[in-house]
Every structure is written in C-alpha cells, then in structure tokens.
XYZ file of C-alpha atoms in Angstrom:
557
model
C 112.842 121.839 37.637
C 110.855 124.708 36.830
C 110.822 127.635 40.467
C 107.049 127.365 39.829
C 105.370 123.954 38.967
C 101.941 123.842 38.278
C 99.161 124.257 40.339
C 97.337 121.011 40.835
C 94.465 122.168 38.940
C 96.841 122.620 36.325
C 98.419 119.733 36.538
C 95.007 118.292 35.846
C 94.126 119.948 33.152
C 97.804 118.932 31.830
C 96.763 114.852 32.478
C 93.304 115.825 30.274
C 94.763 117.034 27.145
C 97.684 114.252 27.226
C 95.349 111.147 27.900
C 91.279 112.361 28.066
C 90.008 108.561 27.375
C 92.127 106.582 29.505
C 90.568 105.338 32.938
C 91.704 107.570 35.645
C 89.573 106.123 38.707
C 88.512 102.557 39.226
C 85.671 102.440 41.944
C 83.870 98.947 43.274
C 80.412 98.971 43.700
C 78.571 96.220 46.425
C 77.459 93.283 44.093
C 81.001 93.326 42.625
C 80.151 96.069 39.684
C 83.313 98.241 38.980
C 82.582 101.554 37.686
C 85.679 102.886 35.341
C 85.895 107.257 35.030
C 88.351 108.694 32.320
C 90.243 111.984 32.476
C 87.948 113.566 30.490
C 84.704 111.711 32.833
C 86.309 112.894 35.481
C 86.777 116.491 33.877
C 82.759 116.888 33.401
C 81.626 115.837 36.805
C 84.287 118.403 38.810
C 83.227 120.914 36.290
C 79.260 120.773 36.762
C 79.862 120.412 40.519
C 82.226 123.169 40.275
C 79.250 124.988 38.512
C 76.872 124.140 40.924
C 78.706 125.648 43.893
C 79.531 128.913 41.740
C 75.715 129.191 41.625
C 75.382 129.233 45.504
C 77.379 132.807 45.312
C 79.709 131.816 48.740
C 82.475 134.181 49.140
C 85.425 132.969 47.466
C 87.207 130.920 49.784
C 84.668 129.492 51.804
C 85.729 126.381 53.565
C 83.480 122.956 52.387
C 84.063 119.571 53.829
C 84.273 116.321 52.786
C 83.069 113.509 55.110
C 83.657 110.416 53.369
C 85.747 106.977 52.899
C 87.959 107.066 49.978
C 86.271 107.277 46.806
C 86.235 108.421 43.665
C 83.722 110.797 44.244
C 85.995 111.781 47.191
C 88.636 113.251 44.878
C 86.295 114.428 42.660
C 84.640 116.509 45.241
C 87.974 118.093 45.824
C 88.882 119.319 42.281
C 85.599 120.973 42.366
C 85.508 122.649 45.472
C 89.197 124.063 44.047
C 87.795 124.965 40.565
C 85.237 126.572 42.473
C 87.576 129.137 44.495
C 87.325 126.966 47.888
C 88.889 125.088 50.479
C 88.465 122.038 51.470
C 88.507 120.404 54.540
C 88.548 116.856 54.892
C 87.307 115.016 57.865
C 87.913 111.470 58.929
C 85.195 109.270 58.285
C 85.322 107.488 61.751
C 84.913 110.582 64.197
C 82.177 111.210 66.853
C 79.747 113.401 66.278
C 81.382 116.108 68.347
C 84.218 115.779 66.803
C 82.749 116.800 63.656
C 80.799 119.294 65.043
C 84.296 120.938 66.488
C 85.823 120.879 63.036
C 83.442 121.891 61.109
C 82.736 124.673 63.495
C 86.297 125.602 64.209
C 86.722 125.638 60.196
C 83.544 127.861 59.811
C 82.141 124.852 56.965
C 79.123 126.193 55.141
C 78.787 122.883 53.205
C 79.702 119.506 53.568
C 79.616 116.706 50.787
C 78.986 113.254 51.848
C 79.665 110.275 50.851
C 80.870 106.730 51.481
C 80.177 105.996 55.739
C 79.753 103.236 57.794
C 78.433 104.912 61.336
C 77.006 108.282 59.423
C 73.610 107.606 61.799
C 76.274 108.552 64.908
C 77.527 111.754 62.819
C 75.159 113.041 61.787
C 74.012 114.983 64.601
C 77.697 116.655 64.943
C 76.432 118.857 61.571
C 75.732 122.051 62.656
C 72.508 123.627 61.678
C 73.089 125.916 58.735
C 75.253 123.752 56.626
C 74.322 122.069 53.555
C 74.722 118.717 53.027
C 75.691 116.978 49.156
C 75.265 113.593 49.313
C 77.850 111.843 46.715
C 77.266 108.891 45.021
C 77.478 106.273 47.755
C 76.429 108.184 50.299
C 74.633 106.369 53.862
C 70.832 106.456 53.861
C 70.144 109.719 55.458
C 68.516 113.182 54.634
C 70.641 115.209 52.797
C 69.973 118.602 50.783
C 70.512 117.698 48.140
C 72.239 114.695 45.732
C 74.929 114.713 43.493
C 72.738 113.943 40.374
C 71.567 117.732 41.392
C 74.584 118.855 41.134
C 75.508 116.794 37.845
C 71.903 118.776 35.864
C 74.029 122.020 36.021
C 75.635 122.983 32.698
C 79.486 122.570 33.673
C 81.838 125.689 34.341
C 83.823 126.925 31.082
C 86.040 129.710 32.804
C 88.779 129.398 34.675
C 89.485 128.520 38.556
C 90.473 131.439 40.402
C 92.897 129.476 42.614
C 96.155 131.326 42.893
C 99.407 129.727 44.616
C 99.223 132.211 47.715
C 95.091 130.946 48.137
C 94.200 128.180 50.554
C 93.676 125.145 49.741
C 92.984 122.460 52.263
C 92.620 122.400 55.919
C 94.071 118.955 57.133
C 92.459 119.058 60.730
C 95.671 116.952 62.397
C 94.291 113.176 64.270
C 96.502 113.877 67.185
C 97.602 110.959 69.166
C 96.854 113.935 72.177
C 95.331 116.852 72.844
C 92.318 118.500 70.055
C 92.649 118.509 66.674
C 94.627 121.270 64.687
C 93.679 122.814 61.359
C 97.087 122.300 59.204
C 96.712 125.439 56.780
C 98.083 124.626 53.590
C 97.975 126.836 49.818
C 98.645 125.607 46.131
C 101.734 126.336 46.171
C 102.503 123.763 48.895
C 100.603 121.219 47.283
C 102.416 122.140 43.971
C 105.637 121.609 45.551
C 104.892 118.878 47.056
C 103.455 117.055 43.761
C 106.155 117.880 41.739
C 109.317 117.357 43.555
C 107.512 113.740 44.402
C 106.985 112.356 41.407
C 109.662 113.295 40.287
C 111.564 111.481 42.609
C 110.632 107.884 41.756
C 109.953 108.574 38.251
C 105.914 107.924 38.595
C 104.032 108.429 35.368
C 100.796 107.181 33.752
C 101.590 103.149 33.896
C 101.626 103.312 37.277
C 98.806 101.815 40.172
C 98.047 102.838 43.093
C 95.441 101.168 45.697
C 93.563 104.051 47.630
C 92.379 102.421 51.158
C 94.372 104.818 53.586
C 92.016 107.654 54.935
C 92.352 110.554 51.717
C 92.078 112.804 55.152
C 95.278 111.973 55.900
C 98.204 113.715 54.112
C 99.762 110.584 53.431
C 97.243 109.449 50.991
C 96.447 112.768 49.840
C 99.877 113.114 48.308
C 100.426 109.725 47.826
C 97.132 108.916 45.553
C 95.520 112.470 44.526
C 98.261 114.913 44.362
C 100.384 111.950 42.400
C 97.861 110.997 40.338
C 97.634 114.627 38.962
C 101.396 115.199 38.371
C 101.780 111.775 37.240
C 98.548 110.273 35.595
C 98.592 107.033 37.523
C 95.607 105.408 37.707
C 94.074 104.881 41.227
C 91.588 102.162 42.287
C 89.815 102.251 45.381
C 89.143 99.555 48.299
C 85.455 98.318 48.482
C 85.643 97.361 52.098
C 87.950 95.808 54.851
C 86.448 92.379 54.082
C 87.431 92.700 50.361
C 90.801 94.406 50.395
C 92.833 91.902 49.784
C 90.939 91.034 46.427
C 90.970 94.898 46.206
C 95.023 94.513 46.033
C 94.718 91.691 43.477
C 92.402 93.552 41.331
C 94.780 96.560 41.058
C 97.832 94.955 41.578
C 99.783 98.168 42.149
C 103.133 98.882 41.289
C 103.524 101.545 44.018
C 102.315 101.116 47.280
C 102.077 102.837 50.666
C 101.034 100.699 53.927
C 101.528 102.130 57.545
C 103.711 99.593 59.532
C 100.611 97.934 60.740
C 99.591 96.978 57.376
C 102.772 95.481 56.743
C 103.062 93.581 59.990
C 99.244 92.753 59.265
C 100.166 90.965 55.796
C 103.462 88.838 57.177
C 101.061 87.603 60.041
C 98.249 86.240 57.620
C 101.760 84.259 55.818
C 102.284 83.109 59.263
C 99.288 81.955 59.316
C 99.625 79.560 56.169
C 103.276 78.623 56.900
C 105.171 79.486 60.296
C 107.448 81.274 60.529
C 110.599 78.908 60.768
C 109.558 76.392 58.207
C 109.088 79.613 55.636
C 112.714 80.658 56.013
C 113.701 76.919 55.576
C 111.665 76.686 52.223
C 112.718 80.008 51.138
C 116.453 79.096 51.544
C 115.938 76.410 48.836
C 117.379 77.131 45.702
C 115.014 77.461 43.173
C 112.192 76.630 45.221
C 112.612 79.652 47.227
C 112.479 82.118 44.355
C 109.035 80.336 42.918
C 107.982 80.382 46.931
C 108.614 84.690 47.599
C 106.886 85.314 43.817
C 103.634 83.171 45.062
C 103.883 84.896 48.330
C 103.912 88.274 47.189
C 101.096 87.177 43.968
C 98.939 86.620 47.064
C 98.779 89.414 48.648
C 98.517 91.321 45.266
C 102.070 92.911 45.660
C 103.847 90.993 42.722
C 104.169 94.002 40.445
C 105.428 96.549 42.901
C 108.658 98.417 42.459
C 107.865 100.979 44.940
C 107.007 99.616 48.758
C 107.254 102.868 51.443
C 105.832 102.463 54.231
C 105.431 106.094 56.729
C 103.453 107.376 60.036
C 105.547 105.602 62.158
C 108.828 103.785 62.308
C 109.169 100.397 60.707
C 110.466 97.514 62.275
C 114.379 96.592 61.171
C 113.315 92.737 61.419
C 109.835 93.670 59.130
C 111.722 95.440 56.787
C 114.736 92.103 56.357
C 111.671 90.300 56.407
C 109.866 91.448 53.063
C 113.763 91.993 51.634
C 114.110 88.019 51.680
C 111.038 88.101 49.346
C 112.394 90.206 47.250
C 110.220 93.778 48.148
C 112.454 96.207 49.563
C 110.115 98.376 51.843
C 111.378 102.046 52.615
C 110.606 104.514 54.970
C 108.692 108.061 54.291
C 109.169 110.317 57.361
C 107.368 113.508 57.161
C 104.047 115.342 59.077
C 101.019 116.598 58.069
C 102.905 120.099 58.560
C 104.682 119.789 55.484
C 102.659 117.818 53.335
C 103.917 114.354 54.380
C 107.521 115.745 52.422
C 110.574 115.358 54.280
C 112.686 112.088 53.886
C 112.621 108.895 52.351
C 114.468 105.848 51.752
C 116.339 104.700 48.283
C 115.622 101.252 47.278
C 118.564 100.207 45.708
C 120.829 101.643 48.773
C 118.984 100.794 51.727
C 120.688 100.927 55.402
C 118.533 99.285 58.012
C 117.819 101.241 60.517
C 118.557 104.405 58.930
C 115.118 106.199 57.147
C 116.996 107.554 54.260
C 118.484 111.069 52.957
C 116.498 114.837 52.774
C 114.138 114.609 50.180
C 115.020 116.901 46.805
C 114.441 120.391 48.491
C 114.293 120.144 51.743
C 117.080 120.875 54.306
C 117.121 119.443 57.802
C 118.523 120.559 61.001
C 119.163 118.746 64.366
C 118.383 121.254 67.301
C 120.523 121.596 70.521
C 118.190 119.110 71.982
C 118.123 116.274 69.345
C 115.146 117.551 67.558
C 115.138 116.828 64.136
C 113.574 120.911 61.892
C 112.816 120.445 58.342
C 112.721 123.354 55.814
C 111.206 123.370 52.597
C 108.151 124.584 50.157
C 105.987 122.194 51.859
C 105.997 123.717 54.901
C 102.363 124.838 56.283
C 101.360 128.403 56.450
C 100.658 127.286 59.996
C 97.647 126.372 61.458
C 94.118 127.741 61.032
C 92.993 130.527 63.955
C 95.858 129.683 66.051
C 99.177 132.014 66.026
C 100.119 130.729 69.524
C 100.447 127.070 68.493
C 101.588 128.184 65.065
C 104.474 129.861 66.876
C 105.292 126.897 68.790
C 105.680 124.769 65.664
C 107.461 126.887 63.432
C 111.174 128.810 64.253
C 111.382 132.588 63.449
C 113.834 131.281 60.594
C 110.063 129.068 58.969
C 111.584 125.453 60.086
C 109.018 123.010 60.958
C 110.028 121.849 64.848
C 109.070 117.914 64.344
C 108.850 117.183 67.750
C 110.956 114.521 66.925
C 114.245 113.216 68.124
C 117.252 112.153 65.431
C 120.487 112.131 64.152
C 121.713 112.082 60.734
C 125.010 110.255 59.490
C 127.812 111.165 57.329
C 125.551 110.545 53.911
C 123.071 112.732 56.046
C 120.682 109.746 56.005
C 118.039 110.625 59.032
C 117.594 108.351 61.960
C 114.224 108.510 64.455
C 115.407 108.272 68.137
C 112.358 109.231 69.612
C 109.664 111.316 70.172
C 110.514 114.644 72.802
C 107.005 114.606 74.056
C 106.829 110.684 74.455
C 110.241 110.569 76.281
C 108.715 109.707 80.134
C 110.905 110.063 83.561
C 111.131 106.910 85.772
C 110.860 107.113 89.579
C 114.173 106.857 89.802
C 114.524 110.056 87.705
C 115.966 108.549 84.078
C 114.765 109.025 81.414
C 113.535 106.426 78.334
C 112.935 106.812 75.268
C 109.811 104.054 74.457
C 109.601 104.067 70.400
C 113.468 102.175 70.156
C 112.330 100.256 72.562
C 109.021 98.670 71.107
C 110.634 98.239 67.752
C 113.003 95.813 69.038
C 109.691 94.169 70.640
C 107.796 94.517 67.586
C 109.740 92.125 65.971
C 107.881 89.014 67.392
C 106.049 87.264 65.275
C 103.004 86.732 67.354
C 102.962 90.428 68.924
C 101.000 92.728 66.784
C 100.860 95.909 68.828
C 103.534 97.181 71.913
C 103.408 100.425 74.333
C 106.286 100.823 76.810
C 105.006 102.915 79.623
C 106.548 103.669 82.891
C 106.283 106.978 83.776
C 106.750 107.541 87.302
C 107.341 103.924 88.288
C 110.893 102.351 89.053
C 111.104 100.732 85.748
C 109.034 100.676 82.505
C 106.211 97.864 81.077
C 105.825 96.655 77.856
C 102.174 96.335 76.729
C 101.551 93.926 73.980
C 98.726 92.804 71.948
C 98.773 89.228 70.710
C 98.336 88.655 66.869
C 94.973 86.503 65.828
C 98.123 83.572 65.502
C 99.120 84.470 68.896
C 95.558 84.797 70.275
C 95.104 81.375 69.061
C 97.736 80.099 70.399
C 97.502 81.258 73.681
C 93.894 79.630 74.281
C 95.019 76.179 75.524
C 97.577 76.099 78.504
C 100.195 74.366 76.621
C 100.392 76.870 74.013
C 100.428 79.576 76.600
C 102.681 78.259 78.344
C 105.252 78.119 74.823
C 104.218 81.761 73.934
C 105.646 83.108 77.625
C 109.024 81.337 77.559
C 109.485 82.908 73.692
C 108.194 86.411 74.936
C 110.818 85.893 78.195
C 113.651 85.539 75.529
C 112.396 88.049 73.486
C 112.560 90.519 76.918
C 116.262 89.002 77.881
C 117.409 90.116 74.505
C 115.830 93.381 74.126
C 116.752 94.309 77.641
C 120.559 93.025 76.797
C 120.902 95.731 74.732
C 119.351 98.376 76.787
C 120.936 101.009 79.113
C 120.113 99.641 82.724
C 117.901 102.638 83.648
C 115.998 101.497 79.903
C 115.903 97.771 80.949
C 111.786 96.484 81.198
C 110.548 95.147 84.601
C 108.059 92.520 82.223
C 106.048 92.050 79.032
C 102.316 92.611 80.223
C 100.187 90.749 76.937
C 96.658 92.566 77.273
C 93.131 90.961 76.260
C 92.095 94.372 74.872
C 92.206 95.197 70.895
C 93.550 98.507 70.471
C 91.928 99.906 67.742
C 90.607 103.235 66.021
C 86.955 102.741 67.342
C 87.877 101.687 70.335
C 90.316 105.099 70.885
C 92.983 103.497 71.667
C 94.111 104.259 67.588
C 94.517 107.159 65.350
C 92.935 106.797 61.936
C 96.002 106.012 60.597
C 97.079 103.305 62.928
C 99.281 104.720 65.536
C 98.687 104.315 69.261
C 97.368 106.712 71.580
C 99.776 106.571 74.370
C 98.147 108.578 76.556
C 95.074 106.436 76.238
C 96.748 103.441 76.960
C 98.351 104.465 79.729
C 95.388 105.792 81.163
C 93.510 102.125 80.644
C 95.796 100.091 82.516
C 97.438 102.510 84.611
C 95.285 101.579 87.836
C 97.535 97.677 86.964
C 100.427 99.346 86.995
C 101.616 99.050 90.439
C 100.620 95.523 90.931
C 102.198 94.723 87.893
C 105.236 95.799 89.307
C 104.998 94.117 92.315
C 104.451 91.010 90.349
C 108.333 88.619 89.917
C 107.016 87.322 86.334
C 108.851 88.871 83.482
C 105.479 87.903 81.554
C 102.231 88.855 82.826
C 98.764 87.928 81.676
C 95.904 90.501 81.627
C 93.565 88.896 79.634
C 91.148 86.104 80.055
C-alpha cells in the first residue's frame, strides 16, 4: 500500500473517471419516489455548491456545519464544503437548541446547511445570529437564507480543491455519554488513512450496498458509508424514516452492514415476536427445513445478501452474536472511538472467537497500560481536540497513543478483549470494586430484556436496571405472565451471579417502566446509555430497593 493514499477528494475524483454514470446515491422521497444521483450527478452539484461558497470569499478554512439526518444531500454538502477549502462540522440532528448553539459557537460556524429534521422548530433558535443558513433539499419548513437551488444557478468550480493532507477536515463534536461535548480535530490525511487501510481490509469495491440510517455525525457511519463509498464506489441508499426502515433494508438489500448492538438485539426481538424463541431453535434444528427457515428469516429483515455483518459502539452480546451464527450471519465486532476515526480492531469472519473482538486492524499497534487500559497507535489518530490542549493532553501519551479509557487484554493471537470501562468501574460500600459492562452482557442475553444498567455505587451491592422488550412489555401486562417473566429473570440473576466474584454478585434485577431513549436523555445518538443519567433517575429508589428481599423488583406500573 502506497505511504500516501489519496485524499478523499481524490479518491472521488478517482470513482468519477472509473464509473461517471453509475448510481452512486439512492435517496427516498415521502410518497415513495426514489431519486437515483450518478458519480458524475453527484460531481456537478458538490462542484456548483463548492462554487457558491468560493463566492462568499470566507477565509480558507472556515468551519460550516451540517445539521441534518442522513441524506444524500448530507454527503454532498460535505464534498463541497472540502472542495471549497473548509471544514466541516457535523451536528446531530436530535440536539437541543443549546446544544447547537454551544457547538456551533465553540466551532466558530459561519454557515450551516440544513437539511432533513424532525424537531428543527426546537433548533432553530440555538443558531447564533450571524450565521447563514442553506437549506438542502429536504430541509423542515423554516426561514432559511437561502436554498440549495441558489446554490445549484452558480456555474460549478473548474480548479482544484486546495485541501492538503496536513488541513482540517472535520470537527466530530464527540456525543459523550458525560460531561460537554468535545470537538474531535481530524485532517485528510486521517481520513485518507482511514479509507484506505478499510477497504482494503474486506475487499469492498463498487458491487457493494450499504444502508445509511446511523447518524453520518457519528464516525461510525462516516467511515463506514462516505469515506467507503469514496475508496470503494459502493453504492449507498438512505433510510426514509424509522417507520419505513425495514422496507428501507429490503429495498437495498446490502451486502455490508453496520448495526449498533441495539439494532441487532432490536431485529432478533421482532423474530421473537413471530416465533418464540424455543420453538425457533426447534424448527431451525430440522434438517432441511432449518436451512429454508434462517434464509426466510434473514430475506425478512433485508439481510439475505450480506457477507459483511459488524456491529461497533459498544460490546455485543456472546449469546446475540451465537444467535445470528445459527442463521448463518456471522456478526463481528468493530472497536474503535471517534479519536481515531472509528479504526482500531475488528473481528474476522471466517475465524471468529466469541468473546474475543478480534486482532489490531492493518496499521495500528495496541498497548495495554499498567492499569489495564487498552492505547491504540496509528494514522487515524486525531490531531486532538479543537481549543482544548488540556483535555487533548489527557487523551493522548507524549509517545501520540490514543488512551481509550478502556479496560482489556489481548491473547496470544493478540485478539483484543473489552473488560470494562476505567471511568464506569464504581466502588461498593463495602469498598470493591465492579466492573458493570461484563456484567450486563451476561444479562443482556434475555430474550425479553432489551436494555440493562448495573449501578451500585456506594451501596453494599450493585442493581441491575432492565428495560422490558415490547414482547416482554406485553407479557408482563396480565399477572400470570408477570408472574412467568420474574421466575425466568430470577434464573437469569442465579446464573449470572454464579459466575460472578462475590463482591460482583447483584442484590436484584429492578425491570423499570421508563423507555430509555435518545429524546428522552437517557441515550446517546448512537444508542448507548447514559449511565450517569440513569443513575441519577432512580437513584432516590435505590436504598429501598435494597432493603427490599425480592431478587426481582417491579418499578413500573
């Protein structure tokens, strides 16, 4: 592999001279009218925008955000921002309005691009006064500035982007299960890196789909769908809506795909749902009628023609992942951070080890610290992050590797396994400490659980907080159902706390009313819990809870 790949703008230009008619981005419209853009569609649009922000004579890079669900206006945006000598900064399209005014304030945004929102009404008023607004394509009603059929009346750019591999590219403003957001500095060459060495690991060229629903602001998707659709010329559809998405899948039928574990969990309980649990591993240990049983199964949810499942942002469940293996999908694990571009590990398909994420991706080496924390090294590594050396110094070692925060240990084929996190480790009462994540994936694994946080924290012993799956939800309505649901979650405590240190052991499962989701606060936007914020919800419960001799507790009505 060449020491310098190209830039992503020049990967782009690469994917236009190889293939400029065929359909690059697939985009549904409401009404059910798909709109299809070629390379060389695509090409036109970035350049005119491109043009259009050359003509506002910003200094060369100027920071622009993009406020919008995933679109293909979304990526488009971003090529021209970059052929224009910017940086873009991406914001989730689910934040309060101060949170966007403290990004796009922090990042000093002079203009901001709009486009596909549900709650844009509630944002709005977080855009600080002096900053254009662009409204793309499907943009919210609203006043904006000005549209991006202005934009598309300029005569496009003909010279050449100015981007060099040292420049800026992006500012990924971190989601942050704590604390306020962090501007993740990261240049081309990073993103170059990245690309390349990706793609190239799995072999992912232009026959390849990919399903964009995954917020683009997160670096998962970023590299995952943009930066591997220009090193690799896959084409990428996008998700109408959460209501469509599973006709979405079926539509694009991808043959890579990327889910966080709560996507995955989310599509084995809607099988559930159709056929339990036991009587689907009876039917799929039928010969022959098994193997016609996993293809329907997986033609369902759209998944049939995958033959690359990751799933990343947090662990995955052993029992999940043995779980879509009997249907024939092996599912592996991506580990990496928004501090180096998502890059760090992943599993192999064909040499899976459950429970075991997989070895150092190509060009990266990994270090555990004195203390168990896993440091990564490589070029994906941020520059640090934006206007602040102090936390930039906390994060990176004098030597540039990234301190993950995580715990982990590798083993003899230096595969990586997660241990937990060094921030979420809590102290009992008693002065032990526990480790939570290990803890709630052995809980995760019950089929009518959908969500689990361990706290315990100053008390004598720790609680496991669970959500109940719509299956479980269900079930637990009439008292005879209940009543089956709390012996199966008592067995499901015996066994996990079997195999627990005694200090580790739970005091009961605690199954909450509450939905803990991302506009609720409870979630990131990519699906992980706050754990502060759910501690802080229940923690006035917490001592009767203790108090309390049921292994399983009810808090919900």
């Amino acid at each position: 592999m060449s020491d310098q790949p190209l830039l992503p703008l020049q990967a782009f230009a690469q994917r236009l001279a190889e293939m400029p008619e065929q359909v690059y981005l697939t985009q549904p419209h409401p009404g059910g009218r798909l709109e299809t853009l070629t390379w060389r569609q695509v090409d036109d649009q970035v350049r005119r925008a491109a043009a259009w922000l050359n003509s506002l004579a910003l200094p060369q890079g100027s920071r622009i955000a993009i406020i919008s669900k995933n679109c293909a206006h979304w990526l488009i945006a971003d090529l021209a921002i970059w052929m224009a000598g910017h940086v873009s900064v991406p914001l989730y399209p689910n934040l309060t309005a101060d949170s966007v005014r403290q990004v796009l304030e922090h990042a000093e945004v002079q203009l901001a691009f709009v486009g596909k929102l549900d709650a844009w009404p509630s944002m709005a008023p977080g855009v600080p006064e002096g900053v254009t607004t662009v409204a793309l394509p499907l943009c919210p009603e609203g006043a904006f500035d000005r549209t991006w059929q202005d934009l598309q009346s300029t005569p496009p750019f003909t010279g050449v982007a100015p981007c060099q591999a040292e420049h800026l590219a992006t500012l990924i403003y971190t989601s942050g299960t704590t604390g306020t957001p962090k501007g993740v500095m990261h240049n081309f060459a990073n993103f170059a890196f990245t690309g390349t060495h990706a793609v190239a690991l799995f072999d992912v060229n232009p026959a390849d789909r990919v399903l964009s629903y995954l917020p683009l602001s997160h670096v998962a998707e970023r590299v995952f769908v943009e930066l591997a659709s220009l090193y690799s010329g896959q084409q990428v559809f996008f998700a109408e809506s959460l209501e469509t998405f599973l006709s979405d899948l079926q539509r694009a039928r991808p043959t890579v795909f990327f889910g966080v574990p709560r996507i995955w969990t989310k599509f084995q309980m809607g099988v559930f749902d159709k056929l339990p649990a036991r009587k689907l591993n009876v039917l799929l240990s039928v010969p022959l009628l098994g193997g016609v049983l996993k293809r329907k199964i997986l033609a369902g949810l759209g998944l049939d023609s995958v033959r690359y499942a990751v799933s990343g942002a947090a662990p995955l469940p052993e029992p999940l992942q043995q779980w879509y293996a009997k249907l024939g999908l092996n599912v592996i694990e991506a580990y990496g951070m928004t501090e180096n571009c998502g890059y760090s590990h992943i599993g192999r398909p064909e040499s899976l080890q459950q429970g075991w994420i997989g070895p150092a991706n190509p060009g990266v080496t990994v270090r555990i610290s004195e203390l168990g924390e896993v440091q990564v090294h490589s070029g994906a590594t941020m520059l640090g992050y934006y206007k602040d050396p102090e936390r930039t110094a906390e994060t990176l070692t004098e030597d540039g590797y990234l301190r993950t925060g995580d715990k982990g240990e590798q083993n003899a084929q230096g595969w990586l396994r997660l241990t937990g996190r060094i921030k979420d480790i809590f102290k009992t009462s008693k002065g032990k400490y526990v480790a939570p994540a290990p803890i709630e994936n052995r809980l995760a694994a019950h089929e009518r659980l959908e969500q689990v946080c361990v706290a315990g924290d100053n008390l004598p012993s720790a609680l496991g907080l669970c959500v109940l799956s719509d299956s479980g939800r269900e079930q637990a309505r009439s008292e005879e159902g209940r009543k089956s649901l709390a012996q199966s979650l008592e067995q499901l405590l015996h066994a996990t706390n079997a195999q627990l240190d005694k200090h580790e052991q739970l005091h009961a499962l605690v199954v909450v009313g509450d939905a803990w989701a991302v506009e609720n606060g409870f979630l990131t936007p990519t699906l992980k819990i706050k754990r502060n914020v759910v501690e802080e919800a229940y923690r006035k419960h917490f001592e009767h809870w203790m108090a309390q001799p049921h292994k399983v507790q009810w808090h919900m009505p």
